[in-house]
Amino acid sequence: MTATTLKRFAFWLQAAGALIFLALPKLGLGAYWLDVLNMVGMYAILALSLNIILGHAGMFHMGHAAFFAVGAYTTAILNTRLKWPVFAAMPFAGIAAGLFAIAVAAPIIHLRGDYLLMVTIGIVEIVRIALVNDIFGLTGGSNGIIGIARPVLFGFRITRPQHFFYLIWGFAALSMLLFYWLEHSRYGRALKYIKEDTVAAEGMGINTDRYKLSALVVGAVWAGFVGAVYASQMRTISPGSFNFWESVIMFMIVILGGSGNQKGVLLGAFLVVGLPELFRDLQSARMLVFGAALVMMMIFRPQGLIPPKPRNYTLPESLAGKYP
Amino acid sequence: MIILSLKTLVKSFGGLVAVAGVSFDVERGDIVGLIGPNGAGKTTVFNLITGAQRPDGGDIFFAGHRIDRLKPHRIVKLGLARTFQTIRLFPRMSVLENVLSGCHCRMTSGIVSSLLRLPHQRREEKVALTRAMEELEFVGLAGSWRAMAGGLPYGDQRRLEIARALATEPKFMVLDEPAGGMNDQETRGLRGLIDRIRKRDITIMLIEHDIGFVMKVCNKLVVIENGAIIAEGPPEVIQKDPKVIEAYLGVGD
């Protein structure tokens, strides 16, 4: 079998897998498992957006839950106080998260590695504590906000788990496509140069600070969008849902799956969020096994399960013949 | 026409004065060699010119702009490109992708046009690919465009760094020890390459320890010792300058 047939085969296998996956609600999968898959999907989108920051730009950012929280609370506040529909609030959830990212990250964007990690951990805690303290009298303190409306799309009210399944996984697919394009562009390349060698990237004329900040903002905007979906699915949000552990899970998904690779991140979301649900019967022992598995991973495959491959370029026709 | 002008540059690190009032001008079309014993401050002068470090005092003018307060990426955009003393390629990327990093500063598409893959973004990518291949042809590496940069032989990595710098479309190039670690044959090839770069109306300044190489390639030399200029002029004159001979060979008692 030649490499091209093998590639074609792999493509169709993936397409068939995706189709079967999309048919799952019709195949009689129960509400509980659909909810699990919805949770996996939401974490997958969050991790895909974190992947731009952590996987492509190589910034150790462990505060992604903060942007997720800003998006969820923006949606909840606009919906419950001003009666805005969820989908009308969603763009503003993204914008709010993006503006918040600029405000908190602009002064710290030049920090490297572990220093950035510390500061971003601090950001999550600041957000959580601000929410608990009912900041501006808008967030409802530790009880959070209740009674968020269901989203309505073209007159269709999204209520049941299977409805959310298509909303979330449709959003995940769209995110993957757009992020794939972003990765394969001047912009995505600039982030990769920065990750490989920031000094050389700056020396080649790349405004490294601006690119790092903008990567963080793109990731934050997307996390804000996911926050809007989350708020409308849960109908009740409280500060407890946006703690440091949530940031750790997103970070883990990216590192475990293979930072910089979408398929790896997707697999990571299934493993980190989905797998523990499969072993729920084992009670607390499952976290022990999970922890041990993580340790083994980091020893034997530190680059993640599916690390990114070097990018293949296709030369314009005039050159392709000359340089195979 | 003067393209680069350094005026009483000063830079110290803690108590150590690395550059103590260096001033000189570079004419357009020159190939200037910056030479001097180890620790004389050559690389610091380069770092000040390219914006990697900021001077404590003095000014740098390049093509009508004052550049001593600018960040490195701004200076590259003005047309001043560099290579590094210790090769700083992106080793886990292909040869082509390395050169594309140089094309970056002459491209314009941003987040939105990339996220939505707009038509002008795709056109621009094609142009950049062609540009990058041109520079690879120029340095003679086009055949290995798919290879990983980190896997290239040493001499090829040096040439790839030059191709990457050329892709920024510079008016002026600073090369930090371009012949470092090269064998005789590679060094001869490099001389030819530098000559062809000059013919593209790109002014060159280089640091090099191989004095034979510097004498053959450069039309002007600047000699520094302990952070100050001790001689300046054409290679034939520098060769006979007693102060230079003393700096390199030491004084007999």
Coordinates of C-alpha atoms in Angstrom, one line a residue:
Chain A
M1 CA 0.0 0.0 0.0
T2 CA 1.5 3.4 -1.0
A3 CA 1.6 6.4 1.3
T4 CA -1.2 8.2 -0.6
T5 CA -3.6 5.3 -0.3
L6 CA -2.8 4.9 3.3
K7 CA -3.4 8.6 3.8
R8 CA -6.7 8.4 1.9
F9 CA -7.7 5.4 4.0
A10 CA -6.9 7.3 7.3
F11 CA -8.9 10.2 6.0
W12 CA -12.0 8.1 5.3
L13 CA -11.6 6.3 8.6
Q14 CA -11.6 9.6 10.4
A15 CA -14.6 10.9 8.4
A16 CA -16.6 7.7 9.2
G17 CA -15.6 8.0 12.9
A18 CA -16.8 11.6 12.9
L19 CA -20.1 10.6 11.3
I20 CA -20.8 7.8 13.7
F21 CA -19.9 10.2 16.5
L22 CA -22.4 12.7 15.3
A23 CA -25.1 10.0 15.0
L24 CA -24.6 8.9 18.6
P25 CA -27.7 10.8 20.0
K26 CA -29.8 9.1 17.3
L27 CA -28.3 5.7 18.2
G28 CA -29.9 5.8 21.6
L29 CA -27.1 7.0 23.8
G30 CA -28.5 8.0 27.2
A31 CA -28.7 11.5 28.6
Y32 CA -26.0 10.9 31.1
W33 CA -23.4 9.9 28.5
L34 CA -24.5 12.7 26.2
D35 CA -23.9 15.1 29.1
V36 CA -20.4 13.6 29.5
L37 CA -19.7 14.1 25.8
N38 CA -21.0 17.6 26.0
M39 CA -18.6 18.3 28.9
V40 CA -15.8 16.7 26.9
G41 CA -16.7 18.9 23.9
M42 CA -16.7 22.1 26.0
Y43 CA -13.3 21.2 27.5
A44 CA -12.1 20.4 24.0
I45 CA -12.9 23.9 22.7
L46 CA -11.4 25.4 25.8
A47 CA -8.2 23.3 25.3
L48 CA -8.1 24.1 21.6
S49 CA -8.2 27.8 22.5
L50 CA -5.5 27.3 25.2
N51 CA -3.5 25.4 22.6
I52 CA -3.0 28.6 20.6
I53 CA -1.4 30.2 23.7
L54 CA 0.4 27.2 25.2
G55 CA 0.9 24.9 22.2
H56 CA 1.7 27.3 19.5
A57 CA 3.1 30.4 21.2
G58 CA 4.6 28.3 24.0
M59 CA 3.4 30.5 26.8
F60 CA 2.9 28.7 30.1
H61 CA -0.6 30.0 30.9
M62 CA -2.4 28.2 33.6
G63 CA -5.2 30.7 34.1
H64 CA -7.5 29.9 31.3
A65 CA -10.5 29.3 33.6
A66 CA -10.4 33.1 34.4
F67 CA -11.3 34.0 30.8
F68 CA -13.9 31.2 30.7
A69 CA -15.4 32.7 33.9
V70 CA -15.5 36.2 32.5
G71 CA -17.4 34.9 29.4
A72 CA -19.9 32.9 31.5
Y73 CA -20.6 35.7 33.9
T74 CA -20.9 38.3 31.1
T75 CA -23.5 36.1 29.5
A76 CA -25.3 35.4 32.7
I77 CA -25.4 39.1 33.7
L78 CA -26.6 40.3 30.3
N79 CA -29.2 37.6 30.1
T80 CA -30.7 37.8 33.6
R81 CA -30.5 41.6 34.1
L82 CA -31.0 42.9 30.6
K83 CA -32.9 39.9 29.2
W84 CA -30.5 39.6 26.2
P85 CA -30.8 36.3 24.4
V86 CA -27.8 34.0 25.0
F87 CA -26.6 34.2 21.4
A88 CA -26.8 38.0 21.4
A89 CA -24.7 38.0 24.6
M90 CA -22.2 35.5 23.3
P91 CA -20.1 37.9 21.2
F92 CA -19.9 40.3 24.2
A93 CA -18.8 37.4 26.4
G94 CA -15.9 36.9 24.0
I95 CA -15.1 40.6 23.8
A96 CA -15.3 41.0 27.6
A97 CA -12.9 38.0 28.1
G98 CA -10.6 39.5 25.4
L99 CA -10.5 42.9 27.0
F100 CA -9.9 41.4 30.4
A101 CA -7.0 39.4 28.9
I102 CA -5.5 42.6 27.5
A103 CA -5.9 44.4 30.9
V104 CA -4.3 41.7 33.0
A105 CA -1.7 40.4 30.5
A106 CA -0.3 43.5 28.9
P107 CA 2.0 44.2 31.9
I108 CA 3.2 40.6 32.2
I109 CA 3.4 39.4 28.7
H110 CA 7.2 39.7 28.5
L111 CA 7.6 37.2 31.4
R112 CA 9.0 33.9 30.6
G113 CA 8.2 30.3 31.5
D114 CA 7.7 29.7 35.2
Y115 CA 7.2 33.4 36.0
L116 CA 4.3 33.7 33.6
L117 CA 2.9 30.4 35.1
M118 CA 2.9 31.9 38.6
V119 CA 1.2 35.1 37.5
T120 CA -1.5 33.4 35.4
I121 CA -2.3 31.1 38.4
G122 CA -2.8 34.3 40.4
I123 CA -5.2 35.7 37.8
V124 CA -7.6 32.7 38.2
E125 CA -7.6 33.2 42.0
I126 CA -8.2 36.9 41.7
V127 CA -11.2 36.3 39.4
R128 CA -12.6 33.6 41.6
I129 CA -12.3 35.7 44.8
A130 CA -13.7 38.8 43.0
L131 CA -16.7 36.7 42.0
V132 CA -17.2 35.3 45.5
N133 CA -17.2 38.8 46.9
D134 CA -20.0 39.8 44.6
I135 CA -17.9 42.4 42.7
F136 CA -19.9 45.5 41.5
G137 CA -23.0 43.8 43.1
L138 CA -23.4 41.9 39.8
T139 CA -22.0 38.4 40.4
G140 CA -24.2 37.1 43.2
G141 CA -21.4 36.2 45.6
S142 CA -20.7 32.6 46.3
N143 CA -24.3 31.5 45.2
G144 CA -23.6 32.8 41.7
I145 CA -26.3 33.6 39.2
I146 CA -29.4 31.5 38.7
G147 CA -32.1 31.4 36.0
I148 CA -30.0 31.9 32.9
A149 CA -32.2 31.3 29.8
R150 CA -31.7 28.5 27.3
P151 CA -30.2 29.5 23.9
V152 CA -32.5 30.0 21.0
L153 CA -31.2 29.4 17.5
F154 CA -33.4 30.4 14.5
G155 CA -36.5 30.0 16.7
F156 CA -35.4 26.6 18.0
R157 CA -35.0 26.4 21.8
I158 CA -31.9 24.4 22.7
T159 CA -32.8 22.5 25.9
R160 CA -32.1 18.8 25.9
P161 CA -28.6 17.2 26.1
Q162 CA -28.8 16.0 22.4
H163 CA -29.5 19.6 21.3
F164 CA -26.5 20.8 23.2
F165 CA -24.5 17.9 21.8
Y166 CA -24.9 19.3 18.3
L167 CA -24.4 22.9 19.4
I168 CA -21.2 22.1 21.3
W169 CA -19.7 19.7 18.8
G170 CA -20.6 22.0 15.9
F171 CA -18.8 24.8 17.7
A172 CA -15.9 22.5 18.3
A173 CA -15.7 21.6 14.6
L174 CA -15.9 25.2 13.6
S175 CA -13.2 26.1 16.1
M176 CA -10.9 23.4 14.8
L177 CA -11.3 24.6 11.2
L178 CA -10.7 28.2 12.0
F179 CA -7.7 27.4 14.3
Y180 CA -6.3 25.1 11.6
W181 CA -6.3 28.0 9.2
L182 CA -4.9 30.3 11.8
E183 CA -2.1 27.8 12.5
H184 CA -1.3 27.5 8.8
S185 CA -0.8 31.2 8.2
R186 CA 1.7 34.0 8.7
Y187 CA 0.2 34.5 12.1
G188 CA 0.4 30.9 13.3
R189 CA 4.0 30.7 11.9
A190 CA 5.0 33.7 14.0
L191 CA 3.8 32.0 17.1
K192 CA 5.8 28.9 16.4
Y193 CA 8.9 31.0 15.8
I194 CA 8.4 32.6 19.1
K195 CA 8.0 29.2 20.8
E196 CA 11.2 27.9 19.2
D197 CA 13.4 30.9 19.8
T198 CA 12.0 34.2 20.9
V199 CA 15.3 36.1 20.4
A200 CA 15.7 34.8 16.8
A201 CA 12.0 35.6 16.1
E202 CA 12.4 39.2 17.3
G203 CA 15.6 39.3 15.2
M204 CA 13.7 38.3 12.1
G205 CA 11.3 41.3 12.5
I206 CA 8.5 39.7 14.5
N207 CA 7.0 41.9 17.2
T208 CA 7.1 39.1 19.8
D209 CA 5.4 40.9 22.7
R210 CA 2.5 41.9 20.5
Y211 CA 2.1 38.4 19.0
K212 CA 2.2 36.8 22.5
L213 CA -0.5 39.2 23.8
S214 CA -2.7 38.7 20.7
A215 CA -2.4 34.9 21.0
L216 CA -3.6 35.3 24.6
V217 CA -6.4 37.5 23.5
V218 CA -7.6 35.1 20.7
G219 CA -7.5 32.2 23.3
A220 CA -9.4 34.4 25.8
V221 CA -12.1 35.5 23.4
W222 CA -12.7 31.8 22.5
A223 CA -12.8 30.8 26.2
G224 CA -15.4 33.6 26.6
F225 CA -17.5 32.1 23.9
V226 CA -17.4 28.7 25.6
G227 CA -18.4 30.5 28.8
A228 CA -21.6 31.7 27.2
V229 CA -22.5 28.2 26.0
Y230 CA -21.6 26.8 29.5
A231 CA -23.8 29.4 31.3
S232 CA -26.8 28.6 29.1
Q233 CA -26.4 24.9 29.5
M234 CA -26.0 24.9 33.3
R235 CA -28.5 27.7 33.8
T236 CA -26.8 28.4 37.1
I237 CA -23.2 29.4 37.5
S238 CA -21.1 30.0 40.6
P239 CA -17.5 30.8 41.4
G240 CA -16.8 27.2 42.3
S241 CA -17.0 26.2 38.6
F242 CA -14.0 28.4 37.7
N243 CA -11.4 27.5 40.2
F244 CA -7.7 26.8 39.7
W245 CA -8.4 23.1 39.1
E246 CA -10.3 23.9 36.0
S247 CA -7.3 25.7 34.6
V248 CA -5.1 22.7 35.5
I249 CA -7.4 20.4 33.6
M250 CA -7.3 22.5 30.5
F251 CA -3.5 22.7 30.8
M252 CA -3.3 19.0 31.3
I253 CA -5.4 18.3 28.2
V254 CA -3.1 20.3 26.0
I255 CA 0.2 18.9 27.4
L256 CA -1.0 15.3 27.6
G257 CA -2.6 15.2 24.2
G258 CA 0.3 16.9 22.4
S259 CA 0.7 20.7 22.6
G260 CA 0.4 22.3 19.2
N261 CA -1.6 19.4 17.6
Q262 CA -5.4 19.6 17.3
K263 CA -6.0 15.9 17.2
G264 CA -3.8 15.5 20.2
V265 CA -5.8 18.1 22.1
L266 CA -9.1 16.4 21.1
L267 CA -7.8 13.0 22.3
G268 CA -6.5 14.7 25.5
A269 CA -10.0 16.1 26.2
F270 CA -11.6 12.6 25.8
L271 CA -8.9 11.1 28.1
V272 CA -8.8 13.7 30.8
V273 CA -12.5 14.6 31.0
G274 CA -14.2 11.5 29.5
L275 CA -12.2 8.6 30.8
P276 CA -12.7 9.2 34.5
E277 CA -16.4 9.0 33.9
L278 CA -16.0 5.5 32.5
F279 CA -14.4 4.3 35.7
R280 CA -16.9 6.0 38.0
D281 CA -17.6 2.6 39.7
L282 CA -14.1 2.5 41.0
Q283 CA -14.9 5.5 43.1
S284 CA -11.9 7.4 44.4
A285 CA -9.4 4.8 43.1
R286 CA -9.9 6.2 39.6
M287 CA -8.1 9.4 40.4
L288 CA -5.2 7.4 41.8
V289 CA -5.0 5.4 38.5
F290 CA -5.4 8.7 36.5
G291 CA -2.6 10.3 38.4
A292 CA -0.3 7.3 38.0
A293 CA -1.1 7.3 34.2
L294 CA -0.2 11.0 34.0
V295 CA 3.1 10.4 35.7
M296 CA 3.9 7.5 33.4
M297 CA 3.0 9.7 30.4
M298 CA 5.4 12.4 31.4
I299 CA 8.2 9.9 31.8
F300 CA 7.7 7.9 28.6
R301 CA 6.1 10.4 26.2
P302 CA 6.8 13.9 27.4
Q303 CA 5.9 15.4 24.0
G304 CA 2.3 14.3 24.4
L305 CA 0.3 11.4 22.9
I306 CA 0.1 13.0 19.4
P307 CA 2.9 15.6 19.0
P308 CA 2.6 18.0 16.1
K309 CA 4.4 17.1 12.9
P310 CA 6.5 19.6 11.0
R311 CA 4.4 21.5 8.5
N312 CA 4.3 20.4 4.9
Y313 CA 4.4 23.1 2.3
T314 CA 3.3 22.9 -1.3
L315 CA 5.3 25.0 -3.6
P316 CA 3.7 27.0 -6.4
E317 CA 3.5 25.0 -9.6
S318 CA 6.4 26.9 -11.2
L319 CA 8.8 25.8 -8.5
A320 CA 7.3 22.4 -7.6
G321 CA 8.7 20.8 -10.7
K322 CA 12.2 22.1 -10.2
Y323 CA 12.5 21.2 -6.5
P324 CA 10.6 18.0 -5.7
Chain B
M1 CA 26.3 58.3 1.2
I2 CA 26.5 57.3 4.9
I3 CA 24.0 54.6 5.7
L4 CA 24.9 53.8 9.3
S5 CA 26.4 56.2 11.8
L6 CA 27.4 55.4 15.4
K7 CA 28.1 58.4 17.6
T8 CA 30.0 58.0 20.9
L9 CA 28.3 54.8 21.9
V10 CA 28.7 53.7 25.5
K11 CA 27.5 50.5 27.1
S12 CA 28.6 49.0 30.4
F13 CA 27.5 45.8 32.3
G14 CA 27.7 46.5 36.0
G15 CA 31.3 47.8 36.5
L16 CA 32.6 46.5 33.2
V17 CA 32.7 49.1 30.3
A18 CA 32.1 47.0 27.2
V19 CA 31.8 49.9 24.7
A20 CA 33.5 53.2 25.6
G21 CA 32.6 55.9 23.2
V22 CA 32.7 54.2 19.8
S23 CA 32.0 56.4 16.8
F24 CA 32.2 55.5 13.1
D25 CA 30.3 55.7 9.9
V26 CA 29.5 53.1 7.2
E27 CA 29.2 54.2 3.6
R28 CA 26.5 52.6 1.5
G29 CA 28.0 49.7 -0.5
D30 CA 30.9 49.1 1.9
I31 CA 31.9 45.8 3.4
V32 CA 33.1 46.7 6.8
G33 CA 35.0 44.4 9.1
L34 CA 34.8 44.9 12.8
I35 CA 37.8 43.2 14.3
G36 CA 39.6 43.1 17.6
P37 CA 40.8 40.7 20.3
N38 CA 38.4 38.5 22.3
G39 CA 36.3 40.6 24.7
A40 CA 37.1 43.8 22.9
G41 CA 33.3 44.6 22.6
K42 CA 32.6 43.7 19.0
T43 CA 29.5 41.7 19.7
T44 CA 28.2 44.3 22.1
V45 CA 28.5 46.9 19.3
F46 CA 26.5 44.5 17.1
N47 CA 23.9 44.0 19.7
L48 CA 23.6 47.8 20.1
I49 CA 23.1 48.3 16.4
T50 CA 20.5 45.5 16.0
G51 CA 18.6 46.7 19.1
A52 CA 19.3 43.5 21.1
Q53 CA 20.7 45.8 23.8
R54 CA 20.2 49.5 24.5
P55 CA 23.2 51.8 24.7
D56 CA 23.8 53.8 28.0
G57 CA 24.8 56.7 25.9
G58 CA 25.3 57.9 22.3
D59 CA 23.1 57.6 19.2
I60 CA 22.8 55.3 16.2
F61 CA 21.4 56.6 13.0
F62 CA 20.4 54.2 10.2
A63 CA 19.1 55.4 6.8
G64 CA 17.8 58.6 8.3
H65 CA 16.3 57.1 11.4
R66 CA 17.5 57.2 15.0
I67 CA 17.4 53.5 16.0
D68 CA 19.1 53.2 19.3
R69 CA 15.8 53.3 21.2
L70 CA 13.9 50.9 18.9
K71 CA 13.1 47.3 19.5
P72 CA 14.9 44.7 17.3
H73 CA 11.8 44.0 15.1
R74 CA 11.4 47.7 14.3
I75 CA 15.0 47.9 13.2
V76 CA 14.6 44.8 11.0
K77 CA 11.6 46.4 9.3
L78 CA 13.7 49.5 8.6
G79 CA 16.1 47.3 6.6
L80 CA 18.8 46.1 8.9
A81 CA 19.1 42.4 9.2
R82 CA 21.4 40.2 11.2
T83 CA 22.8 36.7 11.7
F84 CA 23.9 35.3 15.1
Q85 CA 27.3 34.3 16.3
T86 CA 25.9 31.1 17.7
I87 CA 23.6 29.9 15.0
R88 CA 20.0 30.6 15.9
L89 CA 17.9 28.9 13.3
F90 CA 14.6 27.3 14.2
P91 CA 16.1 23.8 14.3
R92 CA 12.9 21.7 14.3
M93 CA 11.4 23.6 11.3
S94 CA 12.1 23.0 7.7
V95 CA 14.6 25.0 5.8
L96 CA 11.8 26.7 3.9
E97 CA 9.9 27.6 7.0
N98 CA 13.1 29.2 8.4
V99 CA 13.4 31.5 5.5
L100 CA 9.6 32.3 5.7
S101 CA 10.3 33.8 9.1
G102 CA 12.4 36.5 7.3
C103 CA 9.5 37.2 4.9
H104 CA 7.2 37.9 7.9
C105 CA 8.1 41.5 8.3
R106 CA 7.2 42.3 4.6
M107 CA 3.8 40.6 4.9
T108 CA 0.6 42.1 6.2
S109 CA -2.1 39.5 6.9
G110 CA -3.2 39.4 10.5
I111 CA -5.5 37.4 12.8
V112 CA -8.8 37.9 11.1
S113 CA -7.6 37.3 7.5
S114 CA -5.8 34.2 8.7
L115 CA -8.6 32.9 10.9
L116 CA -11.0 33.2 7.9
R117 CA -8.4 32.3 5.2
L118 CA -9.3 35.4 3.1
P119 CA -8.2 35.5 -0.6
H120 CA -5.5 38.2 -0.1
Q121 CA -4.0 36.1 2.7
R122 CA -3.7 33.1 0.4
R123 CA -2.2 35.2 -2.4
E124 CA 0.3 36.6 0.1
E125 CA 1.3 33.1 1.2
K126 CA 2.1 32.1 -2.4
V127 CA 4.2 35.2 -2.9
A128 CA 6.1 34.6 0.3
L129 CA 6.8 30.9 -0.7
T130 CA 8.3 32.1 -4.0
R131 CA 10.3 34.8 -2.3
A132 CA 11.7 32.3 0.2
M133 CA 12.7 29.9 -2.5
E134 CA 14.4 32.7 -4.4
E135 CA 16.6 33.4 -1.4
L136 CA 17.3 29.7 -1.0
E137 CA 18.4 29.5 -4.6
F138 CA 20.6 32.6 -4.0
V139 CA 22.5 30.8 -1.2
G140 CA 22.4 27.5 -3.0
L141 CA 20.1 25.6 -0.6
A142 CA 16.9 25.4 -2.7
G143 CA 17.3 21.6 -3.2
S144 CA 17.1 21.0 0.6
W145 CA 14.0 23.1 1.2
R146 CA 12.1 20.2 2.9
A147 CA 15.0 19.2 5.2
M148 CA 14.9 20.1 8.9
A149 CA 17.2 23.0 9.6
G150 CA 18.8 21.4 12.6
G151 CA 19.9 18.5 10.5
L152 CA 21.9 20.5 8.0
P153 CA 25.7 20.5 8.0
Y154 CA 27.3 23.4 9.8
G155 CA 28.3 25.4 6.8
D156 CA 24.8 25.0 5.3
Q157 CA 23.2 26.3 8.5
R158 CA 25.3 29.4 8.3
R159 CA 24.2 30.0 4.7
L160 CA 20.6 29.3 5.7
E161 CA 20.9 32.0 8.4
I162 CA 22.0 34.4 5.6
A163 CA 19.1 33.4 3.4
R164 CA 16.7 34.0 6.3
A165 CA 18.2 37.5 6.9
L166 CA 18.1 38.3 3.1
A167 CA 14.4 37.4 3.1
T168 CA 13.7 40.4 5.3
E169 CA 14.8 42.5 2.3
P170 CA 17.6 44.4 4.1
K171 CA 19.6 47.4 3.0
F172 CA 22.2 46.5 5.5
M173 CA 23.3 43.2 6.9
V174 CA 25.4 42.5 10.0
L175 CA 27.0 39.1 10.1
D176 CA 28.4 37.9 13.4
E177 CA 31.3 35.5 12.6
P178 CA 29.9 34.2 9.3
A179 CA 32.9 32.0 8.7
G180 CA 33.0 30.6 12.2
G181 CA 33.4 26.8 12.1
M182 CA 33.6 26.6 8.3
N183 CA 36.3 24.7 6.5
D184 CA 38.4 26.3 3.7
Q185 CA 36.1 25.3 0.9
E186 CA 33.0 26.6 2.7
T187 CA 34.9 29.8 3.5
R188 CA 35.7 30.4 -0.1
G189 CA 32.0 29.8 -1.0
L190 CA 31.1 32.3 1.7
R191 CA 33.4 34.9 0.1
G192 CA 31.6 34.5 -3.2
L193 CA 28.2 34.8 -1.5
I194 CA 29.2 38.0 0.4
D195 CA 30.3 39.4 -2.9
R196 CA 27.0 38.6 -4.6
I197 CA 25.1 40.1 -1.6
R198 CA 27.0 43.4 -2.1
K199 CA 26.1 43.4 -5.8
R200 CA 22.4 43.5 -4.6
D201 CA 23.2 46.9 -3.2
I202 CA 23.2 45.6 0.4
T203 CA 25.8 47.1 2.7
I204 CA 27.6 44.6 4.9
M205 CA 29.3 44.7 8.3
L206 CA 30.9 41.6 9.8
I207 CA 32.7 40.4 12.8
E208 CA 35.3 37.8 12.0
H209 CA 38.3 36.2 13.7
D210 CA 39.8 34.8 10.5
I211 CA 42.0 37.8 9.6
G212 CA 42.9 36.4 6.2
F213 CA 39.2 36.3 5.3
V214 CA 38.6 39.8 6.6
M215 CA 41.5 41.2 4.6
K216 CA 40.2 39.7 1.4
V217 CA 36.5 40.5 1.8
C218 CA 36.3 43.9 3.5
N219 CA 37.1 47.3 2.0
K220 CA 37.2 48.9 5.4
L221 CA 38.2 47.7 8.8
V222 CA 37.4 49.1 12.3
V223 CA 39.6 47.7 15.0
I224 CA 38.5 47.9 18.6
E225 CA 40.2 47.0 21.8
N226 CA 38.8 47.4 25.3
G227 CA 35.7 49.0 23.9
A228 CA 37.4 51.8 22.0
I229 CA 38.5 52.2 18.4
I230 CA 42.2 52.0 18.0
A231 CA 42.4 52.1 14.2
E232 CA 40.1 52.5 11.2
G233 CA 40.8 52.3 7.4
P234 CA 41.4 50.1 4.4
P235 CA 42.9 46.6 5.1
E236 CA 46.3 47.5 3.6
V237 CA 46.7 50.4 6.0
I238 CA 45.4 48.5 9.1
Q239 CA 47.7 45.6 8.4
K240 CA 50.7 47.9 9.0
D241 CA 49.3 49.9 11.9
P242 CA 51.6 49.5 14.9
K243 CA 48.8 49.8 17.4
V244 CA 46.9 47.0 15.7
I245 CA 49.9 44.8 15.6
E246 CA 50.5 45.5 19.3
A247 CA 46.9 44.7 20.2
Y248 CA 47.0 41.4 18.4
L249 CA 50.5 40.2 19.2
G250 CA 51.2 42.0 22.4
V251 CA 54.3 44.2 23.1
G252 CA 57.8 42.8 23.4
D253 CA 59.7 44.0 26.4

